[in-house]
Amino acid sequence: MPLTTTRLAHRPGTLRSVAAGLTVVAAGITLAACGTADASGVKTAGKAESMASAVPTVHEDGLQSGAQQAARDTVAGGADAGAQGGLRADSGVEGETGACRLDTMSVSVTSVPRPADHLLLEITNQSGVTCRLIGSPVVRFDDGRAAVPRDENTRPQTAVTLPPGESGYAGLTSSAAGAPADGGREATGLTVSLPGEDSRRAVDLPGDSVEVGDGTAVGYWQSDASDALLW
């Protein structure tokens, strides 16, 4: 009986101790979560709040959606770049400089003091767009059936392009160097055409006539008159 009384007497004290301990733990959690205020009244964040703010919250759904969006952006970016490249390539094809046409050109021929037996053909772009001079002019004296042969040694390193109003040049020999003076004939006419065209342009010869002998030749188109006469 005395033992039972003693146990009952200590039980309320034990319960009060446990309750007090729980109260302290609860208060600690509250302070840690909400922070405390210092003497100046400024709230100081608790440890739990500091840790929560220092570590960002990451959601699996957010990672997946972010990765999917990044993949979509990468594919879209590649597609855009490819489309732009295609547009640039198409523009390059569409904007390629076309061949010059005789009906948009003016043509003339002049004599030169040197080299001997040389004429200088000049063609000028009268159109409003840039064009390319292909190969050499097709030249016939007196509208002859056979065209004057082309001298392959005059081929330029790059194609000649003519912006509007600019000119190209080609040299024309009336006879081979050292040809006998009495072996020629007098030509009173000259026609010029461009490769791939059937139309011809009649051009006045300097002095209305030129002595033509064996070994006549025409050079490739050049962008400079002096280059056209270097043969």
Coordinates of C-alpha atoms in Angstrom, one line a residue, residues 3 12 25 35 46 55 66 86 100 117 125 136 157-158 162 164 190 207 213 224 229:
L3 CA 4.5 1.7 -2.5
P12 CA 1.6 14.0 -11.6
V25 CA 10.4 21.8 -27.9
G35 CA 12.7 33.9 -36.2
G46 CA 15.6 31.5 -37.9
V55 CA 18.1 25.8 -50.9
G66 CA 12.2 22.6 -68.7
G86 CA 18.0 27.6 -97.5
C100 CA 24.7 39.7 -121.2
D117 CA 46.9 45.0 -137.3
N125 CA 25.9 47.4 -120.8
S136 CA 34.5 35.9 -126.6
Q157 CA 41.3 34.1 -115.0
T158 CA 37.8 35.3 -114.0
L162 CA 29.4 44.4 -116.4
P164 CA 25.1 49.0 -115.8
L190 CA 31.8 43.6 -139.5
G207 CA 37.8 54.3 -141.9
G213 CA 44.7 38.9 -144.3
D224 CA 40.3 46.3 -119.3
L229 CA 45.5 44.1 -126.6

